[in-house]
Amino acid sequence: MRRLLATIRCDIRLQYRNGFYAVSAFVAIVLIIILRRLPDVDWAVWWPAVILENLVVNAFYFMAGLVLLEKEEGSLEAQIVTPLRPWEYLTAKVVSLALLSFFETILVVVAVSGVSFNWILLGTGILMLIAIYALYGFFVVVRYASISEFILPSALWTLGFSIPLLYYFDLWRHAVLFLHPLQAPLVLMQAAFEPVPAWQIAYGLLYASLWIALAFGVTRRAFRRFVVAPARTVTA
């Protein structure tokens, strides 16, 4: 636990030093200014969709940026000769990004539309969404060596992120969309602003937890394949 907490502190310093907090603050200010000027918006409907799209940057792309920074510095490959375990490395990344993105998102919501929402459901939905985005971000970016290699393919890797909005906005209400990993946190965030059936809340909690567990397992294997194995080959 001490090693994990120390790694989280290091990640927070890395994020701060490389401008992640400045970018997050700037985005929050711009969003607040723009969204407060929109007339007659039913934010209870729009917040889940806005958060779903906004966290693509704060979780998926921020995770990618952190990993690429560490690759350029050589510190990512150096992890294998330290006592730090892969699950601790990944957990620290997810937690540090969650701290940054969670408070930015809550600040924007409160500044624009007040505090009339279920804090527990919204917070849970946001944190689960961040975890899924961030773990997926590592799984994707770890196979690339630089931002120039990653940035164009990343558009394809993120192509399906908005699919749950088809059901949310009644564009295609098919049960198959409930299989999408982002549908679960979207339902939880929706439940924070308007009533939804109890089974959907249970589904959101259980299905999002399942995908986080699956993503964590797959991401750990990606760490071993793209970080540990090549580094050991070089040193052999």
Short mmCIF file of C-alpha atoms in Angstrom, two decimals:
data_model
loop_
_atom_site.label_atom_id
_atom_site.label_comp_id
_atom_site.label_asym_id
_atom_site.label_seq_id
_atom_site.Cartn_x
_atom_site.Cartn_y
_atom_site.Cartn_z
CA MET A 1 0.00 0.00 0.00
CA ARG A 2 2.87 2.39 0.82
CA ARG A 3 4.42 1.70 -2.59
CA LEU A 4 1.08 2.30 -4.33
CA LEU A 5 0.50 5.61 -2.51
CA ALA A 6 4.02 6.77 -3.35
CA THR A 7 3.42 5.94 -7.02
CA ILE A 8 0.14 7.87 -7.01
CA ARG A 9 1.94 10.91 -5.60
CA CYS A 10 4.63 10.60 -8.30
CA ASP A 11 1.97 10.38 -11.01
CA ILE A 12 0.21 13.48 -9.68
CA ARG A 13 3.51 15.39 -9.74
CA LEU A 14 4.19 14.14 -13.28
CA GLN A 15 0.76 15.28 -14.42
CA TYR A 16 1.15 18.67 -12.78
CA ARG A 17 4.66 19.22 -14.12
CA ASN A 18 3.61 18.40 -17.69
CA GLY A 19 0.60 20.71 -17.70
CA PHE A 20 -2.25 18.22 -17.28
CA TYR A 21 -3.74 20.24 -14.42
CA ALA A 22 -3.41 23.47 -16.38
CA VAL A 23 -5.17 21.91 -19.38
CA SER A 24 -7.90 20.51 -17.14
CA ALA A 25 -8.46 23.90 -15.47
CA PHE A 26 -8.57 25.65 -18.84
CA VAL A 27 -11.08 23.15 -20.23
CA ALA A 28 -13.24 23.48 -17.11
CA ILE A 29 -13.30 27.29 -17.34
CA VAL A 30 -14.12 27.26 -21.06
CA LEU A 31 -16.87 24.67 -20.57
CA ILE A 32 -18.42 26.62 -17.72
CA ILE A 33 -18.42 29.86 -19.73
CA ILE A 34 -19.90 28.23 -22.85
CA LEU A 35 -22.47 26.03 -21.12
CA ARG A 36 -23.76 28.80 -18.85
CA ARG A 37 -24.51 30.92 -21.92
CA LEU A 38 -26.72 28.28 -23.52
CA PRO A 39 -30.40 29.17 -23.13
CA ASP A 40 -33.20 26.85 -21.95
CA VAL A 41 -31.14 23.66 -21.65
CA ASP A 42 -32.49 20.70 -19.74
CA TRP A 43 -29.21 19.74 -18.11
CA ALA A 44 -30.74 16.69 -16.46
CA VAL A 45 -30.88 15.23 -19.98
CA TRP A 46 -27.62 16.57 -21.35
CA TRP A 47 -25.13 16.09 -18.51
CA PRO A 48 -24.57 12.33 -18.97
CA ALA A 49 -23.85 12.83 -22.68
CA VAL A 50 -21.58 15.85 -22.08
CA ILE A 51 -19.61 13.98 -19.40
CA LEU A 52 -19.30 10.87 -21.57
CA GLU A 53 -17.70 12.89 -24.36
CA ASN A 54 -15.61 15.22 -22.18
CA LEU A 55 -13.91 12.40 -20.28
CA VAL A 56 -12.52 10.96 -23.51
CA VAL A 57 -9.80 13.60 -23.22
CA ASN A 58 -9.37 13.57 -19.45
CA ALA A 59 -9.10 9.80 -19.15
CA PHE A 60 -8.33 8.10 -22.47
CA TYR A 61 -6.02 10.73 -24.00
CA PHE A 62 -4.48 11.80 -20.68
CA MET A 63 -3.56 8.16 -19.99
CA ALA A 64 -2.06 7.93 -23.48
CA GLY A 65 -0.10 11.12 -22.92
CA LEU A 66 1.30 9.89 -19.61
CA VAL A 67 2.43 6.58 -21.05
CA LEU A 68 4.08 8.22 -24.06
CA LEU A 69 5.88 10.69 -21.78
CA GLU A 70 7.25 7.81 -19.74
CA LYS A 71 8.28 5.98 -22.90
CA GLU A 72 10.21 9.01 -24.13
CA GLU A 73 11.91 9.38 -20.75
CA GLY A 74 12.66 5.65 -20.55
CA SER A 75 10.94 5.41 -17.17
CA LEU A 76 8.22 3.03 -18.37
CA GLU A 77 10.66 0.27 -19.29
CA ALA A 78 12.57 0.94 -16.06
CA GLN A 79 9.50 -0.16 -14.10
CA ILE A 80 10.39 -3.81 -14.58
CA VAL A 81 13.58 -3.52 -12.51
CA THR A 82 11.77 -1.88 -9.59
CA PRO A 83 9.62 -3.59 -6.94
CA LEU A 84 6.56 -1.90 -8.45
CA ARG A 85 4.13 -4.49 -9.76
CA PRO A 86 2.16 -3.97 -13.00
CA TRP A 87 -1.16 -3.83 -11.14
CA GLU A 88 0.24 -1.10 -8.85
CA TYR A 89 1.48 0.89 -11.83
CA LEU A 90 -1.91 0.69 -13.54
CA THR A 91 -3.89 1.37 -10.38
CA ALA A 92 -1.80 4.46 -9.62
CA LYS A 93 -2.42 5.80 -13.12
CA VAL A 94 -6.17 5.24 -12.89
CA VAL A 95 -6.45 6.73 -9.39
CA SER A 96 -4.40 9.84 -10.19
CA LEU A 97 -6.39 10.49 -13.37
CA ALA A 98 -9.63 9.85 -11.48
CA LEU A 99 -8.72 12.49 -8.90
CA LEU A 100 -8.01 15.04 -11.60
CA SER A 101 -11.00 14.31 -13.84
CA PHE A 102 -13.56 13.70 -11.09
CA PHE A 103 -13.15 17.08 -9.44
CA GLU A 104 -13.04 18.92 -12.77
CA THR A 105 -16.29 17.25 -13.88
CA ILE A 106 -18.10 17.90 -10.60
CA LEU A 107 -16.95 21.52 -10.62
CA VAL A 108 -18.34 22.06 -14.12
CA VAL A 109 -21.68 20.43 -13.29
CA VAL A 110 -22.16 22.43 -10.07
CA ALA A 111 -21.04 25.72 -11.65
CA VAL A 112 -23.44 25.34 -14.57
CA SER A 113 -26.57 23.75 -13.09
CA GLY A 114 -26.21 23.63 -9.31
CA VAL A 115 -26.29 20.70 -6.89
CA SER A 116 -29.67 19.13 -7.67
CA PHE A 117 -28.47 15.63 -8.48
CA ASN A 118 -27.64 12.37 -6.74
CA TRP A 119 -23.98 12.82 -5.78
CA ILE A 120 -23.38 9.14 -5.10
CA LEU A 121 -24.71 7.91 -8.44
CA LEU A 122 -23.04 10.67 -10.43
CA GLY A 123 -19.71 10.20 -8.65
CA THR A 124 -19.85 6.43 -9.09
CA GLY A 125 -20.71 6.73 -12.77
CA ILE A 126 -17.89 9.23 -13.37
CA LEU A 127 -15.28 7.14 -11.57
CA MET A 128 -16.29 3.94 -13.37
CA LEU A 129 -16.24 5.74 -16.71
CA ILE A 130 -12.77 7.14 -16.00
CA ALA A 131 -11.47 3.68 -15.06
CA ILE A 132 -12.76 2.11 -18.28
CA TYR A 133 -11.45 4.95 -20.46
CA ALA A 134 -8.03 5.03 -18.74
CA LEU A 135 -7.42 1.28 -18.83
CA TYR A 136 -8.47 1.16 -22.46
CA GLY A 137 -6.17 4.12 -23.12
CA PHE A 138 -3.19 2.20 -21.75
CA PHE A 139 -4.14 -0.94 -23.68
CA VAL A 140 -4.18 1.08 -26.90
CA VAL A 141 -1.21 3.40 -26.48
CA VAL A 142 1.31 0.92 -25.07
CA ARG A 143 1.84 -0.54 -28.53
CA TYR A 144 2.93 2.85 -29.99
CA ALA A 145 6.32 4.51 -29.59
CA SER A 146 5.39 8.17 -30.09
CA ILE A 147 2.49 10.61 -30.23
CA SER A 148 2.86 10.91 -34.01
CA GLU A 149 2.30 7.16 -34.39
CA PHE A 150 -0.61 7.14 -31.96
CA ILE A 151 -2.68 10.21 -32.79
CA LEU A 152 -4.17 9.16 -36.15
CA PRO A 153 -5.01 5.55 -35.21
CA SER A 154 -6.51 6.83 -31.94
CA ALA A 155 -9.49 8.16 -33.88
CA LEU A 156 -10.30 4.58 -34.90
CA TRP A 157 -9.70 3.23 -31.39
CA THR A 158 -12.25 5.75 -30.01
CA LEU A 159 -14.76 5.39 -32.82
CA GLY A 160 -17.31 3.45 -30.78
CA PHE A 161 -17.30 5.59 -27.64
CA SER A 162 -20.51 7.45 -28.54
CA ILE A 163 -22.59 4.39 -29.49
CA PRO A 164 -24.46 4.30 -26.14
CA LEU A 165 -25.88 7.74 -26.94
CA LEU A 166 -27.98 6.13 -29.67
CA TYR A 167 -30.08 4.43 -27.00
CA TYR A 168 -29.88 7.38 -24.62
CA PHE A 169 -31.35 9.83 -27.14
CA ASP A 170 -33.91 7.33 -28.52
CA LEU A 171 -32.18 7.07 -31.88
CA TRP A 172 -31.89 3.27 -31.68
CA ARG A 173 -33.38 1.66 -28.60
CA HIS A 174 -32.16 -1.89 -28.97
CA ALA A 175 -31.28 -4.12 -26.03
CA VAL A 176 -27.96 -5.07 -27.67
CA LEU A 177 -26.63 -1.61 -26.78
CA PHE A 178 -26.65 -2.66 -23.12
CA LEU A 179 -23.68 -4.88 -23.97
CA HIS A 180 -21.56 -1.82 -24.71
CA PRO A 181 -19.09 -1.21 -21.85
CA LEU A 182 -19.88 2.51 -21.62
CA GLN A 183 -23.64 1.98 -21.42
CA ALA A 184 -23.37 1.02 -17.73
CA PRO A 185 -21.69 4.21 -16.42
CA LEU A 186 -23.94 6.26 -18.71
CA VAL A 187 -27.00 4.72 -17.03
CA LEU A 188 -25.58 5.53 -13.58
CA MET A 189 -25.00 9.15 -14.55
CA GLN A 190 -28.50 9.35 -16.02
CA ALA A 191 -29.90 8.00 -12.74
CA ALA A 192 -28.17 10.85 -10.91
CA PHE A 193 -30.37 13.40 -12.69
CA GLU A 194 -33.65 11.62 -13.38
CA PRO A 195 -35.45 8.47 -12.20
CA VAL A 196 -34.56 5.20 -13.89
CA PRO A 197 -35.75 1.66 -13.10
CA ALA A 198 -33.95 -0.01 -10.19
CA TRP A 199 -32.76 -2.83 -12.44
CA GLN A 200 -30.86 -0.33 -14.58
CA ILE A 201 -28.96 0.98 -11.55
CA ALA A 202 -28.08 -2.59 -10.56
CA TYR A 203 -27.05 -3.27 -14.16
CA GLY A 204 -24.91 -0.14 -14.22
CA LEU A 205 -23.04 -1.05 -11.05
CA LEU A 206 -22.50 -4.72 -11.88
CA TYR A 207 -21.78 -4.42 -15.60
CA ALA A 208 -19.38 -1.50 -15.19
CA SER A 209 -17.56 -3.41 -12.44
CA LEU A 210 -17.30 -6.43 -14.74
CA TRP A 211 -15.79 -4.37 -17.55
CA ILE A 212 -13.32 -2.67 -15.20
CA ALA A 213 -12.16 -6.08 -13.99
CA LEU A 214 -11.87 -7.38 -17.56
CA ALA A 215 -10.06 -4.24 -18.72
CA PHE A 216 -7.65 -4.49 -15.81
CA GLY A 217 -6.80 -8.10 -16.66
CA VAL A 218 -6.33 -7.40 -20.38
CA THR A 219 -4.28 -4.28 -19.66
CA ARG A 220 -1.95 -6.20 -17.33
CA ARG A 221 -1.31 -8.70 -20.11
CA ALA A 222 -0.64 -5.83 -22.53
CA PHE A 223 1.87 -4.42 -20.01
CA ARG A 224 3.73 -7.73 -19.91
CA ARG A 225 3.65 -8.14 -23.70
CA PHE A 226 4.61 -4.61 -24.80
CA VAL A 227 6.72 -3.41 -21.85
CA VAL A 228 8.16 -6.32 -19.88
CA ALA A 229 8.90 -8.75 -22.72
CA PRO A 230 10.71 -6.25 -25.05
CA ALA A 231 12.75 -4.85 -22.15
CA ARG A 232 13.89 -8.33 -21.11
CA THR A 233 14.78 -9.14 -24.72
CA VAL A 234 17.02 -6.07 -24.90
CA THR A 235 18.77 -6.86 -21.62
CA ALA A 236 19.17 -10.57 -22.40
#
